[in-house]
Amino acid sequence: MKDRLSKIVKSNIFNYIFNIILIISIFLLVLIIKDISPFGDKLLGKGDALVQYKPMLYDFIMGIKTGTLEAYSFNNALGNSYMFNFVYYLISPFNLIALLFKDADMMFLSVILLKMAIAAFTMTFYAKKKGASNFVSTIATISYVFSGWFLAYWYNIMWLDTFILFPLLQYALDKLLKENKSLLYIFVLALIYITNFYQAFSILIYSLVYFIIYNFFYKKDKILIKMKSLLLFLGSIFIAVMLIYVYIYTLVVVKRQMGLGFSDVSEAGYVVSAIDFIKSMFYGVAKVTTEKSGPTYPNICVNIIVFIGAISFFFNKKISVRDRLYAFIGLDLLVCCVFFKEIDYVMHMFHNVIGLTFRYSYIMSFLMIVLFIKNAKYFELNKKKTFIIIGILLVILGICYKHIEFNIFVFNVVSLLICGIFILFYSKNELFKILVLLVVIIQSIFIGTYNFIGDEGDTTLEGNKNSYTQEKIKWRVKSVTGKDYLNQNLYYNQNVLYQYTSMTYNDVLNMVPSLGCTSGPNAMNCNSEDKFINMIFNVKDEYYLERIYSVNKDILKLIMNVDNVKYSQEQVIEMMTGIKDIFDKETLIGQEEDDRITFKTDKKYYLVDYLDNGNVFNYPQTYSSFYLEKNLGISEIDIYTLNEEKLKEVYDYLSKNQINYTYFSDSLMEGEIEVGKEQLIFTSIPYDEAWHVYIDGKEVETIKVLEDALLAIDCGEGKHKIKLEYKVDYKKPLLISISNFILLLFYMVFKRFKLHIEE
């Protein structure tokens, strides 16, 4: 019985099950300790996860369950293609585990737990394939799943997929290089691209560099064989892309339609210091700084025991000098990505890396674990060298003292001392291994607890835990959590909006500043008190227009001024309706206070004329008071507010020719509309080529209005039936993907049949 039990414990299947259960248990224990839902009152999630990924997942799953999932959504800014959210955030097949649950917390938790379990499986798989014992495999798996990278991103479910698939990718890449077997690499690369195209780009660059180094400098083959290997590698990438061609097609179409381009590398203004990089190697340093000019560092740190084992790899004489040299070169290349923003820029798919701080740094963490596994396989304990390594790490830690949080500093000091004790009393017996494993588990629980922050929220609010129950309001969706930042007017989009990513159309972002909104690379923010914005762009307010209505064709002649909001708003109204002078002017008399002049008003929202270096700038203001420096010599200033009578006149004019809907959804609208002489149909929908418009059953061309930002239709006078449908033709891309999949299946069957015949 004892021998049988010993065999079970030593078996590979037991190791897989044990590692998965252990990882999940540590995570759940952290939730319990931190009082996080479902074990406590704190919400599961923080930051982007709370206001973006978690509600997006909930909305996506509920859309599938209710059959209401659409290709377009008006819940973000003026509206945007939901396909971008889908292909960027939600397409991972692992997310479908959430279909088993009803509330947002359990959906979100189920996805995190599943991805943790799969990460434990893939890391165990790689470790066992590389000859690791069950003990080494468990240590490596814990270290990988609770690495600094995972601690920094475990709320952000969209980033976990490539993390869990990377061990399989590395194994598949080795199979391709050493045995010319490409099928696994094709399927894993395709799956990585589907789950997160952004990180897949980084992995593709990594694969290419790894292949070149190994194939052309490490392998001792003839040049012809190396070239054949290169063709197989490139062919495998091509087949993987063709396999998911329908996905690539969707991605390219959506990005082109939305106008999302490449950033300028000069915008990547972060600074990485040697201290930042060094401290990121110590266990528990997992926080991310994303300020443009602030310090930032990768999330590399793994368990201290693994870290020491990885360093010891380079001192292990049983490992060839050639292996150690190329491992050193590979790590150095990854380090270059940290210190050279140009390389980082390329790794991030030619995008601004601010806010995307080293999301590929798990590759470096993984390679450190690989070195630990190789070192353990050929382990020859040299106490003197190991104590020297620990001593050096203690000195470095002391130098970094002021740059590491005190608790994490103490934790690492204690961990290094414990490692020293282990080395001093090193033994190969099972009791010693159990003791080491217990220490690693305790360390992971401590670090997990330390880095795991839940959102306490307002626990007195009814429905707080089930935080994404939705109430449909015409085109918009309103949160019922009671949280102010979720209940903002839905144009408030400074970073992210309830349920959706901040991505929107570039032409819209370029247009809205002229009308008093602010915008950035991916976000817009329009003040909820601006009645002009609320009327023209279909926000539920005192004056409410449907999304589609008729206006004068003069709108095509519109020229706006980004420095003068008053002029731009006046021009929009005049061109649409012919109505002029929509603003009331009020002159404020300033009061002297020390070295400045203060101006006060009781208006909730107004536009200010402000003289600066001889230029007049007109901008929105919401404060009850503001001030100017006394040396400007300005004691009186004009402010402008919308005239209520004029505003009602504008509303009455526009509301006469609103669409009368017979059917509407986010991606399909049908109705009737009256178009007058010299009028066109105006919509507050961002221009997108995927919108197909039908007038009286016949498809017509669409045009652009308001600085080419919005969609409009020029048609004849009279009453028309109108239909707007958002759709992309997927027939050819889908056929290509399915055909490639079938051909791959035939190839696999043929290969197995051929192998069977040969045997």
XYZ file of N, CA and C in Angstrom, residues 539-623:
255
model
N -27.912 62.990 -25.951
C -27.740 62.591 -24.553
C -29.041 62.888 -23.831
N -29.507 61.979 -23.005
C -30.774 62.168 -22.294
C -30.660 63.375 -21.380
N -31.466 64.387 -21.658
C -31.410 65.614 -20.868
C -32.711 66.371 -21.082
N -32.736 67.652 -20.691
C -33.952 68.449 -20.831
C -34.403 68.517 -22.286
N -33.445 68.744 -23.181
C -33.722 68.709 -24.614
C -33.144 67.413 -25.168
N -33.998 66.673 -25.858
C -33.567 65.348 -26.283
C -33.963 65.124 -27.733
N -32.995 64.932 -28.580
C -33.233 64.604 -29.982
C -32.861 63.155 -30.232
N -33.587 62.526 -31.141
C -33.186 61.191 -31.544
C -31.855 61.288 -32.286
N -31.227 60.169 -32.493
C -29.896 60.148 -33.080
C -29.897 60.611 -34.537
N -31.027 60.534 -35.208
C -31.109 60.829 -36.635
C -32.172 61.895 -36.866
N -31.822 62.975 -37.570
C -32.792 64.025 -37.889
C -32.298 64.822 -39.088
N -33.180 65.637 -39.659
C -32.856 66.397 -40.869
C -32.366 67.792 -40.511
N -31.365 68.278 -41.269
C -30.821 69.620 -41.053
C -30.541 70.254 -42.412
N -30.272 71.555 -42.394
C -29.950 72.260 -43.633
C -28.634 71.750 -44.223
N -28.561 71.760 -45.552
C -27.344 71.305 -46.225
C -26.154 72.231 -45.994
N -26.437 73.421 -45.455
C -25.339 74.347 -45.173
C -24.307 73.734 -44.236
N -24.716 72.666 -43.518
C -23.793 72.013 -42.578
C -22.548 71.508 -43.295
N -22.665 71.265 -44.614
C -21.520 70.795 -45.389
C -20.459 71.880 -45.553
N -20.851 73.150 -45.334
C -19.916 74.268 -45.478
C -19.234 74.618 -44.152
N -19.563 73.867 -43.115
C -19.127 74.219 -41.758
C -17.605 74.265 -41.624
N -17.117 75.322 -40.987
C -15.713 75.436 -40.602
C -15.680 75.781 -39.124
N -15.037 74.959 -38.335
C -14.980 75.190 -36.891
C -13.608 75.702 -36.487
N -13.542 76.270 -35.297
C -12.295 76.818 -34.761
C -12.012 76.140 -33.427
N -10.942 75.367 -33.373
C -10.641 74.605 -32.167
C -10.324 75.507 -30.978
N -9.941 76.775 -31.250
C -9.611 77.700 -30.163
C -10.806 78.537 -29.713
N -11.952 78.381 -30.389
C -13.106 79.212 -30.050
C -14.361 78.350 -30.047
N -14.707 77.847 -28.888
C -15.854 76.956 -28.739
C -17.150 77.691 -29.077
N -17.246 78.930 -28.625
C -18.448 79.732 -28.875
C -18.705 79.849 -30.375
N -17.696 80.205 -31.124
C -17.830 80.350 -32.572
C -18.243 79.023 -33.215
N -17.599 77.922 -32.802
C -17.879 76.608 -33.392
C -19.313 76.177 -33.114
N -19.779 76.354 -31.866
C -21.147 75.971 -31.532
C -22.151 76.840 -32.286
N -21.867 78.121 -32.389
C -22.747 79.024 -33.138
C -22.834 78.607 -34.600
N -21.682 78.240 -35.183
C -21.649 77.851 -36.581
C -22.437 76.566 -36.821
N -22.311 75.597 -35.925
C -23.049 74.335 -36.066
C -24.551 74.599 -36.067
N -25.033 75.398 -35.110
C -26.462 75.695 -35.016
C -26.938 76.496 -36.229
N -26.172 77.502 -36.605
C -26.577 78.339 -37.732
C -26.624 77.533 -39.024
N -25.614 76.691 -39.253
C -25.582 75.900 -40.476
C -26.701 74.852 -40.495
N -27.037 74.318 -39.324
C -28.096 73.309 -39.258
C -29.485 73.920 -39.394
N -29.707 75.037 -38.729
C -31.069 75.558 -38.576
C -31.272 76.965 -39.111
N -30.211 77.726 -39.312
C -30.324 79.128 -39.702
C -30.505 80.065 -38.521
N -30.572 79.527 -37.321
C -30.777 80.330 -36.110
C -29.438 80.887 -35.627
N -29.402 82.201 -35.348
C -28.167 82.863 -34.945
C -28.252 83.341 -33.501
N -27.101 83.829 -33.022
C -27.012 84.483 -31.705
C -27.619 83.628 -30.592
N -27.071 82.459 -30.394
C -27.613 81.523 -29.400
C -27.046 81.750 -28.001
N -26.056 82.671 -27.865
C -25.419 82.883 -26.566
C -25.811 84.220 -25.940
N -25.920 84.211 -24.628
C -26.025 85.443 -23.847
C -24.651 85.790 -23.313
N -24.331 87.085 -23.333
C -23.033 87.524 -22.820
C -23.217 88.208 -21.471
N -22.288 87.930 -20.571
C -22.281 88.591 -19.263
C -20.847 89.018 -18.965
N -20.696 90.247 -18.511
C -19.366 90.756 -18.168
C -19.154 90.644 -16.666
N -18.085 89.978 -16.282
C -17.746 89.821 -14.867
C -16.687 90.845 -14.477
N -16.916 91.474 -13.322
C -15.947 92.423 -12.776
C -15.095 91.697 -11.749
N -13.794 91.746 -11.945
C -12.891 91.020 -11.054
C -12.644 91.719 -9.732
N -12.268 90.950 -8.737
C -11.913 91.468 -7.412
C -10.450 91.156 -7.142
N -9.716 92.164 -6.707
C -8.287 91.977 -6.451
C -8.067 91.172 -5.173
N -7.217 90.165 -5.258
C -6.836 89.344 -4.109
C -5.352 89.044 -4.225
N -4.556 89.720 -3.408
C -3.093 89.571 -3.442
C -2.575 89.842 -4.856
N -1.990 88.801 -5.503
C -1.385 89.010 -6.818
C -2.270 88.501 -7.945
N -3.579 88.362 -7.696
C -4.457 87.871 -8.741
C -5.817 88.555 -8.695
N -6.557 88.423 -9.799
C -7.900 88.972 -9.919
C -8.879 87.796 -9.951
N -9.852 87.777 -9.043
C -10.822 86.685 -8.951
C -12.153 87.103 -9.566
N -12.728 86.200 -10.355
C -14.024 86.434 -10.988
C -15.011 85.384 -10.482
N -16.224 85.825 -10.139
C -17.222 84.919 -9.574
C -18.501 84.957 -10.403
N -19.196 83.800 -10.452
C -20.457 83.708 -11.188
C -21.322 82.614 -10.578
N -22.634 82.720 -10.804
C -23.553 81.686 -10.324
C -23.943 80.707 -11.433
N -23.323 80.858 -12.614
C -23.626 79.974 -13.741
C -22.973 78.606 -13.521
N -23.724 77.541 -13.863
C -23.190 76.187 -13.708
C -22.207 75.820 -14.818
N -22.477 76.379 -16.001
C -21.628 76.057 -17.145
C -21.579 77.274 -18.055
N -20.385 77.676 -18.445
C -20.243 78.863 -19.268
C -18.945 78.777 -20.068
N -18.847 79.652 -21.064
C -17.649 79.762 -21.881
C -16.949 81.063 -21.537
N -15.634 81.029 -21.485
C -14.853 82.182 -21.068
C -14.008 82.678 -22.228
N -14.009 83.996 -22.443
C -13.052 84.603 -23.366
C -11.834 85.008 -22.557
N -10.690 84.504 -22.928
C -9.483 84.757 -22.140
C -8.352 85.166 -23.066
N -7.759 86.323 -22.780
C -6.681 86.857 -23.611
C -5.340 86.316 -23.120
N -4.595 85.670 -24.031
C -3.300 85.103 -23.666
C -2.307 85.371 -24.797
N -1.293 86.167 -24.524
C -0.279 86.508 -25.533
C -0.897 87.082 -26.814
N -1.929 87.871 -26.631
C -2.542 88.525 -27.784
C -3.566 87.685 -28.513
N -3.763 86.397 -28.133
C -4.735 85.528 -28.787
C -5.923 85.268 -27.868
N -7.108 85.289 -28.441
C -8.308 85.008 -27.651
C -8.619 83.522 -27.724
N -8.679 82.894 -26.572
C -9.059 81.486 -26.497
C -10.391 81.399 -25.766
N -11.257 80.569 -26.296
C -12.583 80.420 -25.713
C -12.713 78.992 -25.202
N -12.961 78.830 -23.916
C -12.994 77.481 -23.383
C -14.078 77.330 -22.322
N -14.548 76.070 -22.091
C -15.638 75.828 -21.136
C -15.157 75.930 -19.692
N -16.087 76.291 -18.818
C -15.754 76.432 -17.402
C -16.962 76.028 -16.565
N -16.701 75.418 -15.410
C -17.789 74.986 -14.527
C -17.635 75.503 -13.101
N -16.542 76.189 -12.801
C -16.297 76.634 -11.431
C -17.080 77.909 -11.118
